[in-house]
Amino acid sequence: IKLLVLDTEVYSNTGGQMSKSTPLGAVAKFAAGGKPVGKKDMALLAMSYGHVYVAKIALGANPAQAVKAFIEAEAYDGPALILAYSHCISHGIDMTKGLDEQKKAVNSGHWPLIRFNPALLKEGKNPLQLDSKEPSISFEEFANSENRWRSLKKAKPEAAKAFLSQSQKDAKFRYHLYKSLSEIKIE
């Protein structure tokens, strides 16, 4: 089984409702005041099975990494899951600049690019490879370009400030968690 998930971080086909995929503080239908809890990390959940190939890609941020993930997932002898960051009209962006928005998501640490290939264990290698560099822009710089966060700044500035601060911490933590896991020596 090979799966590709186009993750818009909202239930886009129902008009942008809040889901477990909606990030902390993002405004969505049924979360007009910003989602109060963080997004579940599907990649970490799938990696915990130990036998599933997992990748997080963003075509606009790194097309070569995305192609590599597709090739590895197809070649992998077992289930594979590719999570693709996908911009969406519900983000309130100029859709012609969607690939630029994907770069911002990766560069802020919101969407780290990873590949987890359990077959590497047979070679004595760490199965997790972090393909992102350390965040180079703030989460706020990324979030300010999208209505799902920008609208909360207008409606509830104090709540937005708190959500943005926590989201920045979460992005740094997520990056360093993946980095630490990718640096574990396999013996």
mmCIF file with all atom_site columns, C-alpha atoms in Angstrom:
data_model
loop_
_atom_site.group_PDB
_atom_site.id
_atom_site.type_symbol
_atom_site.label_atom_id
_atom_site.label_alt_id
_atom_site.label_comp_id
_atom_site.label_asym_id
_atom_site.label_entity_id
_atom_site.label_seq_id
_atom_site.pdbx_PDB_ins_code
_atom_site.Cartn_x
_atom_site.Cartn_y
_atom_site.Cartn_z
_atom_site.occupancy
_atom_site.B_iso_or_equiv
_atom_site.pdbx_formal_charge
_atom_site.auth_seq_id
_atom_site.auth_comp_id
_atom_site.auth_asym_id
_atom_site.auth_atom_id
_atom_site.pdbx_PDB_model_num
ATOM 1   C CA . ILE A 1 1   ? 0.000   0.000  0.000  1.00 0.00 ? 1   ILE A CA 1
ATOM 2   C CA . LYS A 1 2   ? 1.372   3.384  -1.031 1.00 0.00 ? 2   LYS A CA 1
ATOM 3   C CA . LEU A 1 3   ? -0.419  6.500  0.221  1.00 0.00 ? 3   LEU A CA 1
ATOM 4   C CA . LEU A 1 4   ? -0.078  10.154 -0.707 1.00 0.00 ? 4   LEU A CA 1
ATOM 5   C CA . VAL A 1 5   ? -1.753  12.641 1.644  1.00 0.00 ? 5   VAL A CA 1
ATOM 6   C CA . LEU A 1 6   ? -2.178  16.174 0.339  1.00 0.00 ? 6   LEU A CA 1
ATOM 7   C CA . ASP A 1 7   ? -2.188  17.958 3.693  1.00 0.00 ? 7   ASP A CA 1
ATOM 8   C CA . THR A 1 8   ? -3.853  21.360 3.578  1.00 0.00 ? 8   THR A CA 1
ATOM 9   C CA . GLU A 1 9   ? -4.092  21.386 7.387  1.00 0.00 ? 9   GLU A CA 1
ATOM 10  C CA . VAL A 1 10  ? -7.870  21.886 7.184  1.00 0.00 ? 10  VAL A CA 1
ATOM 11  C CA . TYR A 1 11  ? -10.840 19.877 5.967  1.00 0.00 ? 11  TYR A CA 1
ATOM 12  C CA . SER A 1 12  ? -10.792 21.817 2.716  1.00 0.00 ? 12  SER A CA 1
ATOM 13  C CA . ASN A 1 13  ? -13.560 19.900 0.983  1.00 0.00 ? 13  ASN A CA 1
ATOM 14  C CA . THR A 1 14  ? -16.039 20.950 3.678  1.00 0.00 ? 14  THR A CA 1
ATOM 15  C CA . GLY A 1 15  ? -15.276 24.653 3.600  1.00 0.00 ? 15  GLY A CA 1
ATOM 16  C CA . GLY A 1 16  ? -12.196 24.809 5.805  1.00 0.00 ? 16  GLY A CA 1
ATOM 17  C CA . GLN A 1 17  ? -13.268 23.171 9.054  1.00 0.00 ? 17  GLN A CA 1
ATOM 18  C CA . MET A 1 18  ? -10.966 22.610 12.010 1.00 0.00 ? 18  MET A CA 1
ATOM 19  C CA . SER A 1 19  ? -9.470  19.123 12.279 1.00 0.00 ? 19  SER A CA 1
ATOM 20  C CA . LYS A 1 20  ? -6.672  17.294 14.086 1.00 0.00 ? 20  LYS A CA 1
ATOM 21  C CA . SER A 1 21  ? -4.558  18.461 11.161 1.00 0.00 ? 21  SER A CA 1
ATOM 22  C CA . THR A 1 22  ? -5.253  22.152 11.839 1.00 0.00 ? 22  THR A CA 1
ATOM 23  C CA . PRO A 1 23  ? -2.230  23.897 13.408 1.00 0.00 ? 23  PRO A CA 1
ATOM 24  C CA . LEU A 1 24  ? -2.260  25.691 16.747 1.00 0.00 ? 24  LEU A CA 1
ATOM 25  C CA . GLY A 1 25  ? -3.891  29.106 16.569 1.00 0.00 ? 25  GLY A CA 1
ATOM 26  C CA . ALA A 1 26  ? -5.139  28.770 12.994 1.00 0.00 ? 26  ALA A CA 1
ATOM 27  C CA . VAL A 1 27  ? -8.631  30.106 12.357 1.00 0.00 ? 27  VAL A CA 1
ATOM 28  C CA . ALA A 1 28  ? -11.027 27.645 10.725 1.00 0.00 ? 28  ALA A CA 1
ATOM 29  C CA . LYS A 1 29  ? -14.731 26.902 10.723 1.00 0.00 ? 29  LYS A CA 1
ATOM 30  C CA . PHE A 1 30  ? -15.534 25.863 14.321 1.00 0.00 ? 30  PHE A CA 1
ATOM 31  C CA . ALA A 1 31  ? -12.300 27.521 15.515 1.00 0.00 ? 31  ALA A CA 1
ATOM 32  C CA . ALA A 1 32  ? -13.023 31.204 14.991 1.00 0.00 ? 32  ALA A CA 1
ATOM 33  C CA . GLY A 1 33  ? -10.861 32.068 18.003 1.00 0.00 ? 33  GLY A CA 1
ATOM 34  C CA . GLY A 1 34  ? -7.906  30.003 16.746 1.00 0.00 ? 34  GLY A CA 1
ATOM 35  C CA . LYS A 1 35  ? -7.424  26.281 17.313 1.00 0.00 ? 35  LYS A CA 1
ATOM 36  C CA . PRO A 1 36  ? -6.443  25.880 20.979 1.00 0.00 ? 36  PRO A CA 1
ATOM 37  C CA . VAL A 1 37  ? -4.275  22.743 20.609 1.00 0.00 ? 37  VAL A CA 1
ATOM 38  C CA . GLY A 1 38  ? -1.500  21.748 18.246 1.00 0.00 ? 38  GLY A CA 1
ATOM 39  C CA . LYS A 1 39  ? -1.647  19.569 15.182 1.00 0.00 ? 39  LYS A CA 1
ATOM 40  C CA . LYS A 1 40  ? -1.001  15.855 15.491 1.00 0.00 ? 40  LYS A CA 1
ATOM 41  C CA . ASP A 1 41  ? 2.202   14.732 13.794 1.00 0.00 ? 41  ASP A CA 1
ATOM 42  C CA . MET A 1 42  ? 1.149   12.023 11.352 1.00 0.00 ? 42  MET A CA 1
ATOM 43  C CA . ALA A 1 43  ? 4.759   11.378 10.336 1.00 0.00 ? 43  ALA A CA 1
ATOM 44  C CA . LEU A 1 44  ? 5.824   10.546 13.895 1.00 0.00 ? 44  LEU A CA 1
ATOM 45  C CA . LEU A 1 45  ? 2.752   8.370  14.350 1.00 0.00 ? 45  LEU A CA 1
ATOM 46  C CA . ALA A 1 46  ? 3.462   6.406  11.173 1.00 0.00 ? 46  ALA A CA 1
ATOM 47  C CA . MET A 1 47  ? 7.191   6.121  11.951 1.00 0.00 ? 47  MET A CA 1
ATOM 48  C CA . SER A 1 48  ? 6.359   4.591  15.318 1.00 0.00 ? 48  SER A CA 1
ATOM 49  C CA . TYR A 1 49  ? 5.162   1.443  13.542 1.00 0.00 ? 49  TYR A CA 1
ATOM 50  C CA . GLY A 1 50  ? 8.766   0.847  12.493 1.00 0.00 ? 50  GLY A CA 1
ATOM 51  C CA . HIS A 1 51  ? 7.999   -0.824 9.154  1.00 0.00 ? 51  HIS A CA 1
ATOM 52  C CA . VAL A 1 52  ? 6.357   2.034  7.224  1.00 0.00 ? 52  VAL A CA 1
ATOM 53  C CA . TYR A 1 53  ? 8.260   4.278  4.809  1.00 0.00 ? 53  TYR A CA 1
ATOM 54  C CA . VAL A 1 54  ? 7.338   7.878  5.695  1.00 0.00 ? 54  VAL A CA 1
ATOM 55  C CA . ALA A 1 55  ? 8.190   11.169 4.033  1.00 0.00 ? 55  ALA A CA 1
ATOM 56  C CA . LYS A 1 56  ? 7.149   14.774 4.507  1.00 0.00 ? 56  LYS A CA 1
ATOM 57  C CA . ILE A 1 57  ? 7.544   16.791 1.328  1.00 0.00 ? 57  ILE A CA 1
ATOM 58  C CA . ALA A 1 58  ? 6.740   20.270 0.040  1.00 0.00 ? 58  ALA A CA 1
ATOM 59  C CA . LEU A 1 59  ? 7.156   20.515 -3.712 1.00 0.00 ? 59  LEU A CA 1
ATOM 60  C CA . GLY A 1 60  ? 7.556   24.293 -3.596 1.00 0.00 ? 60  GLY A CA 1
ATOM 61  C CA . ALA A 1 61  ? 10.336  24.086 -1.023 1.00 0.00 ? 61  ALA A CA 1
ATOM 62  C CA . ASN A 1 62  ? 12.448  21.245 -2.422 1.00 0.00 ? 62  ASN A CA 1
ATOM 63  C CA . PRO A 1 63  ? 11.306  19.499 -5.630 1.00 0.00 ? 63  PRO A CA 1
ATOM 64  C CA . ALA A 1 64  ? 14.360  17.195 -5.687 1.00 0.00 ? 64  ALA A CA 1
ATOM 65  C CA . GLN A 1 65  ? 13.596  15.924 -2.168 1.00 0.00 ? 65  GLN A CA 1
ATOM 66  C CA . ALA A 1 66  ? 9.979   15.295 -3.199 1.00 0.00 ? 66  ALA A CA 1
ATOM 67  C CA . VAL A 1 67  ? 11.027  13.266 -6.242 1.00 0.00 ? 67  VAL A CA 1
ATOM 68  C CA . LYS A 1 68  ? 13.518  11.300 -4.141 1.00 0.00 ? 68  LYS A CA 1
ATOM 69  C CA . ALA A 1 69  ? 10.771  10.507 -1.613 1.00 0.00 ? 69  ALA A CA 1
ATOM 70  C CA . PHE A 1 70  ? 8.446   9.230  -4.356 1.00 0.00 ? 70  PHE A CA 1
ATOM 71  C CA . ILE A 1 71  ? 11.194  7.023  -5.811 1.00 0.00 ? 71  ILE A CA 1
ATOM 72  C CA . GLU A 1 72  ? 12.110  5.619  -2.389 1.00 0.00 ? 72  GLU A CA 1
ATOM 73  C CA . ALA A 1 73  ? 8.461   5.054  -1.411 1.00 0.00 ? 73  ALA A CA 1
ATOM 74  C CA . GLU A 1 74  ? 7.764   3.184  -4.634 1.00 0.00 ? 74  GLU A CA 1
ATOM 75  C CA . ALA A 1 75  ? 10.905  1.039  -4.249 1.00 0.00 ? 75  ALA A CA 1
ATOM 76  C CA . TYR A 1 76  ? 10.231  0.271  -0.578 1.00 0.00 ? 76  TYR A CA 1
ATOM 77  C CA . ASP A 1 77  ? 9.001   -3.282 0.015  1.00 0.00 ? 77  ASP A CA 1
ATOM 78  C CA . GLY A 1 78  ? 6.158   -2.423 2.344  1.00 0.00 ? 78  GLY A CA 1
ATOM 79  C CA . PRO A 1 79  ? 3.638   0.292  3.121  1.00 0.00 ? 79  PRO A CA 1
ATOM 80  C CA . ALA A 1 80  ? 4.643   3.859  2.347  1.00 0.00 ? 80  ALA A CA 1
ATOM 81  C CA . LEU A 1 81  ? 3.135   7.185  3.359  1.00 0.00 ? 81  LEU A CA 1
ATOM 82  C CA . ILE A 1 82  ? 4.041   10.517 1.795  1.00 0.00 ? 82  ILE A CA 1
ATOM 83  C CA . LEU A 1 83  ? 2.657   13.621 3.500  1.00 0.00 ? 83  LEU A CA 1
ATOM 84  C CA . ALA A 1 84  ? 2.724   16.528 1.040  1.00 0.00 ? 84  ALA A CA 1
ATOM 85  C CA . TYR A 1 85  ? 2.258   20.068 2.343  1.00 0.00 ? 85  TYR A CA 1
ATOM 86  C CA . SER A 1 86  ? -0.441  21.533 0.114  1.00 0.00 ? 86  SER A CA 1
ATOM 87  C CA . HIS A 1 87  ? -1.477  25.149 -0.037 1.00 0.00 ? 87  HIS A CA 1
ATOM 88  C CA . CYS A 1 88  ? -5.192  25.806 -0.144 1.00 0.00 ? 88  CYS A CA 1
ATOM 89  C CA . ILE A 1 89  ? -7.703  28.556 -0.809 1.00 0.00 ? 89  ILE A CA 1
ATOM 90  C CA . SER A 1 90  ? -8.749  28.227 2.857  1.00 0.00 ? 90  SER A CA 1
ATOM 91  C CA . HIS A 1 91  ? -5.318  29.594 3.839  1.00 0.00 ? 91  HIS A CA 1
ATOM 92  C CA . GLY A 1 92  ? -6.364  32.947 2.403  1.00 0.00 ? 92  GLY A CA 1
ATOM 93  C CA . ILE A 1 93  ? -3.366  33.286 0.115  1.00 0.00 ? 93  ILE A CA 1
ATOM 94  C CA . ASP A 1 94  ? -2.819  34.327 -3.480 1.00 0.00 ? 94  ASP A CA 1
ATOM 95  C CA . MET A 1 95  ? -2.949  30.815 -4.964 1.00 0.00 ? 95  MET A CA 1
ATOM 96  C CA . THR A 1 96  ? -0.511  31.797 -7.726 1.00 0.00 ? 96  THR A CA 1
ATOM 97  C CA . LYS A 1 97  ? 2.109   32.125 -4.974 1.00 0.00 ? 97  LYS A CA 1
ATOM 98  C CA . GLY A 1 98  ? 1.347   28.768 -3.347 1.00 0.00 ? 98  GLY A CA 1
ATOM 99  C CA . LEU A 1 99  ? 4.777   27.273 -3.955 1.00 0.00 ? 99  LEU A CA 1
ATOM 100 C CA . ASP A 1 100 ? 6.367   30.300 -2.269 1.00 0.00 ? 100 ASP A CA 1
ATOM 101 C CA . GLU A 1 101 ? 4.064   29.694 0.698  1.00 0.00 ? 101 GLU A CA 1
ATOM 102 C CA . GLN A 1 102 ? 5.295   26.103 0.869  1.00 0.00 ? 102 GLN A CA 1
ATOM 103 C CA . LYS A 1 103 ? 8.880   27.400 1.077  1.00 0.00 ? 103 LYS A CA 1
ATOM 104 C CA . LYS A 1 104 ? 7.880   29.639 3.985  1.00 0.00 ? 104 LYS A CA 1
ATOM 105 C CA . ALA A 1 105 ? 6.245   26.703 5.792  1.00 0.00 ? 105 ALA A CA 1
ATOM 106 C CA . VAL A 1 106 ? 9.483   24.714 5.508  1.00 0.00 ? 106 VAL A CA 1
ATOM 107 C CA . ASN A 1 107 ? 11.820  27.648 6.192  1.00 0.00 ? 107 ASN A CA 1
ATOM 108 C CA . SER A 1 108 ? 9.902   28.517 9.375  1.00 0.00 ? 108 SER A CA 1
ATOM 109 C CA . GLY A 1 109 ? 10.187  24.972 10.727 1.00 0.00 ? 109 GLY A CA 1
ATOM 110 C CA . HIS A 1 110 ? 6.424   24.501 10.534 1.00 0.00 ? 110 HIS A CA 1
ATOM 111 C CA . TRP A 1 111 ? 6.829   21.687 7.982  1.00 0.00 ? 111 TRP A CA 1
ATOM 112 C CA . PRO A 1 112 ? 10.184  19.903 8.247  1.00 0.00 ? 112 PRO A CA 1
ATOM 113 C CA . LEU A 1 113 ? 11.144  17.782 5.251  1.00 0.00 ? 113 LEU A CA 1
ATOM 114 C CA . ILE A 1 114 ? 11.986  14.218 6.256  1.00 0.00 ? 114 ILE A CA 1
ATOM 115 C CA . ARG A 1 115 ? 12.369  10.714 4.855  1.00 0.00 ? 115 ARG A CA 1
ATOM 116 C CA . PHE A 1 116 ? 12.096  7.620  7.059  1.00 0.00 ? 116 PHE A CA 1
ATOM 117 C CA . ASN A 1 117 ? 13.204  4.456  5.286  1.00 0.00 ? 117 ASN A CA 1
ATOM 118 C CA . PRO A 1 118 ? 13.176  1.349  7.531  1.00 0.00 ? 118 PRO A CA 1
ATOM 119 C CA . ALA A 1 119 ? 15.234  -0.539 4.889  1.00 0.00 ? 119 ALA A CA 1
ATOM 120 C CA . LEU A 1 120 ? 18.257  1.533  5.950  1.00 0.00 ? 120 LEU A CA 1
ATOM 121 C CA . LEU A 1 121 ? 18.311  -0.329 9.272  1.00 0.00 ? 121 LEU A CA 1
ATOM 122 C CA . LYS A 1 122 ? 19.483  -3.452 7.404  1.00 0.00 ? 122 LYS A CA 1
ATOM 123 C CA . GLU A 1 123 ? 22.503  -1.432 6.283  1.00 0.00 ? 123 GLU A CA 1
ATOM 124 C CA . GLY A 1 124 ? 23.197  -0.309 9.849  1.00 0.00 ? 124 GLY A CA 1
ATOM 125 C CA . LYS A 1 125 ? 22.046  3.230  9.050  1.00 0.00 ? 125 LYS A CA 1
ATOM 126 C CA . ASN A 1 126 ? 19.589  5.514  10.781 1.00 0.00 ? 126 ASN A CA 1
ATOM 127 C CA . PRO A 1 127 ? 16.284  5.238  8.885  1.00 0.00 ? 127 PRO A CA 1
ATOM 128 C CA . LEU A 1 128 ? 15.417  8.916  9.460  1.00 0.00 ? 128 LEU A CA 1
ATOM 129 C CA . GLN A 1 129 ? 16.889  11.608 7.272  1.00 0.00 ? 129 GLN A CA 1
ATOM 130 C CA . LEU A 1 130 ? 16.120  15.260 7.930  1.00 0.00 ? 130 LEU A CA 1
ATOM 131 C CA . ASP A 1 131 ? 16.192  17.116 4.623  1.00 0.00 ? 131 ASP A CA 1
ATOM 132 C CA . SER A 1 132 ? 15.414  20.579 6.022  1.00 0.00 ? 132 SER A CA 1
ATOM 133 C CA . LYS A 1 133 ? 17.884  23.124 7.233  1.00 0.00 ? 133 LYS A CA 1
ATOM 134 C CA . GLU A 1 134 ? 17.425  24.848 10.564 1.00 0.00 ? 134 GLU A CA 1
ATOM 135 C CA . PRO A 1 135 ? 14.540  27.360 10.382 1.00 0.00 ? 135 PRO A CA 1
ATOM 136 C CA . SER A 1 136 ? 15.661  30.569 8.697  1.00 0.00 ? 136 SER A CA 1
ATOM 137 C CA . ILE A 1 137 ? 12.510  32.659 9.158  1.00 0.00 ? 137 ILE A CA 1
ATOM 138 C CA . SER A 1 138 ? 10.188  33.062 12.114 1.00 0.00 ? 138 SER A CA 1
ATOM 139 C CA . PHE A 1 139 ? 6.905   31.231 12.320 1.00 0.00 ? 139 PHE A CA 1
ATOM 140 C CA . GLU A 1 140 ? 5.227   34.642 12.463 1.00 0.00 ? 140 GLU A CA 1
ATOM 141 C CA . GLU A 1 141 ? 6.734   35.633 9.098  1.00 0.00 ? 141 GLU A CA 1
ATOM 142 C CA . PHE A 1 142 ? 5.161   32.526 7.594  1.00 0.00 ? 142 PHE A CA 1
ATOM 143 C CA . ALA A 1 143 ? 1.853   32.943 9.440  1.00 0.00 ? 143 ALA A CA 1
ATOM 144 C CA . ASN A 1 144 ? 1.464   36.644 8.598  1.00 0.00 ? 144 ASN A CA 1
ATOM 145 C CA . SER A 1 145 ? 1.014   35.780 4.931  1.00 0.00 ? 145 SER A CA 1
ATOM 146 C CA . GLU A 1 146 ? -2.051  33.605 5.595  1.00 0.00 ? 146 GLU A CA 1
ATOM 147 C CA . ASN A 1 147 ? -5.556  34.626 6.633  1.00 0.00 ? 147 ASN A CA 1
ATOM 148 C CA . ARG A 1 148 ? -5.901  31.597 8.894  1.00 0.00 ? 148 ARG A CA 1
ATOM 149 C CA . TRP A 1 149 ? -3.554  33.343 11.341 1.00 0.00 ? 149 TRP A CA 1
ATOM 150 C CA . ARG A 1 150 ? -3.719  36.955 10.167 1.00 0.00 ? 150 ARG A CA 1
ATOM 151 C CA . SER A 1 151 ? -7.484  37.223 10.789 1.00 0.00 ? 151 SER A CA 1
ATOM 152 C CA . LEU A 1 152 ? -7.037  36.292 14.458 1.00 0.00 ? 152 LEU A CA 1
ATOM 153 C CA . LYS A 1 153 ? -4.533  39.153 14.877 1.00 0.00 ? 153 LYS A CA 1
ATOM 154 C CA . LYS A 1 154 ? -7.300  41.569 13.913 1.00 0.00 ? 154 LYS A CA 1
ATOM 155 C CA . ALA A 1 155 ? -10.072 39.933 15.951 1.00 0.00 ? 155 ALA A CA 1
ATOM 156 C CA . LYS A 1 156 ? -8.164  38.862 19.076 1.00 0.00 ? 156 LYS A CA 1
ATOM 157 C CA . PRO A 1 157 ? -4.651  40.343 19.085 1.00 0.00 ? 157 PRO A CA 1
ATOM 158 C CA . GLU A 1 158 ? -3.668  39.032 22.533 1.00 0.00 ? 158 GLU A CA 1
ATOM 159 C CA . ALA A 1 159 ? -4.748  35.478 21.708 1.00 0.00 ? 159 ALA A CA 1
ATOM 160 C CA . ALA A 1 160 ? -2.960  35.690 18.353 1.00 0.00 ? 160 ALA A CA 1
ATOM 161 C CA . LYS A 1 161 ? 0.227   36.875 20.054 1.00 0.00 ? 161 LYS A CA 1
ATOM 162 C CA . ALA A 1 162 ? 0.145   33.943 22.480 1.00 0.00 ? 162 ALA A CA 1
ATOM 163 C CA . PHE A 1 163 ? -0.585  31.419 19.708 1.00 0.00 ? 163 PHE A CA 1
ATOM 164 C CA . LEU A 1 164 ? 2.204   32.801 17.513 1.00 0.00 ? 164 LEU A CA 1
ATOM 165 C CA . SER A 1 165 ? 4.675   32.660 20.384 1.00 0.00 ? 165 SER A CA 1
ATOM 166 C CA . GLN A 1 166 ? 3.773   29.052 21.165 1.00 0.00 ? 166 GLN A CA 1
ATOM 167 C CA . SER A 1 167 ? 3.800   28.118 17.478 1.00 0.00 ? 167 SER A CA 1
ATOM 168 C CA . GLN A 1 168 ? 7.341   29.514 17.187 1.00 0.00 ? 168 GLN A CA 1
ATOM 169 C CA . LYS A 1 169 ? 8.438   27.360 20.130 1.00 0.00 ? 169 LYS A CA 1
ATOM 170 C CA . ASP A 1 170 ? 6.654   24.342 18.640 1.00 0.00 ? 170 ASP A CA 1
ATOM 171 C CA . ALA A 1 171 ? 8.352   24.811 15.251 1.00 0.00 ? 171 ALA A CA 1
ATOM 172 C CA . LYS A 1 172 ? 11.799  24.969 16.871 1.00 0.00 ? 172 LYS A CA 1
ATOM 173 C CA . PHE A 1 173 ? 11.042  21.954 19.046 1.00 0.00 ? 173 PHE A CA 1
ATOM 174 C CA . ARG A 1 174 ? 9.732   19.938 16.071 1.00 0.00 ? 174 ARG A CA 1
ATOM 175 C CA . TYR A 1 175 ? 12.847  20.709 14.023 1.00 0.00 ? 175 TYR A CA 1
ATOM 176 C CA . HIS A 1 176 ? 15.191  19.782 16.874 1.00 0.00 ? 176 HIS A CA 1
ATOM 177 C CA . LEU A 1 177 ? 13.224  16.629 17.656 1.00 0.00 ? 177 LEU A CA 1
ATOM 178 C CA . TYR A 1 178 ? 13.566  15.419 14.070 1.00 0.00 ? 178 TYR A CA 1
ATOM 179 C CA . LYS A 1 179 ? 17.210  16.489 14.025 1.00 0.00 ? 179 LYS A CA 1
ATOM 180 C CA . SER A 1 180 ? 17.960  14.569 17.227 1.00 0.00 ? 180 SER A CA 1
ATOM 181 C CA . LEU A 1 181 ? 16.181  11.460 15.966 1.00 0.00 ? 181 LEU A CA 1
ATOM 182 C CA . SER A 1 182 ? 18.045  11.649 12.644 1.00 0.00 ? 182 SER A CA 1
ATOM 183 C CA . GLU A 1 183 ? 21.407  11.805 14.453 1.00 0.00 ? 183 GLU A CA 1
ATOM 184 C CA . ILE A 1 184 ? 20.955  8.638  16.531 1.00 0.00 ? 184 ILE A CA 1
ATOM 185 C CA . LYS A 1 185 ? 23.777  6.219  15.768 1.00 0.00 ? 185 LYS A CA 1
ATOM 186 C CA . ILE A 1 186 ? 22.624  2.737  14.845 1.00 0.00 ? 186 ILE A CA 1
ATOM 187 C CA . GLU A 1 187 ? 24.916  -0.018 16.077 1.00 0.00 ? 187 GLU A CA 1
#
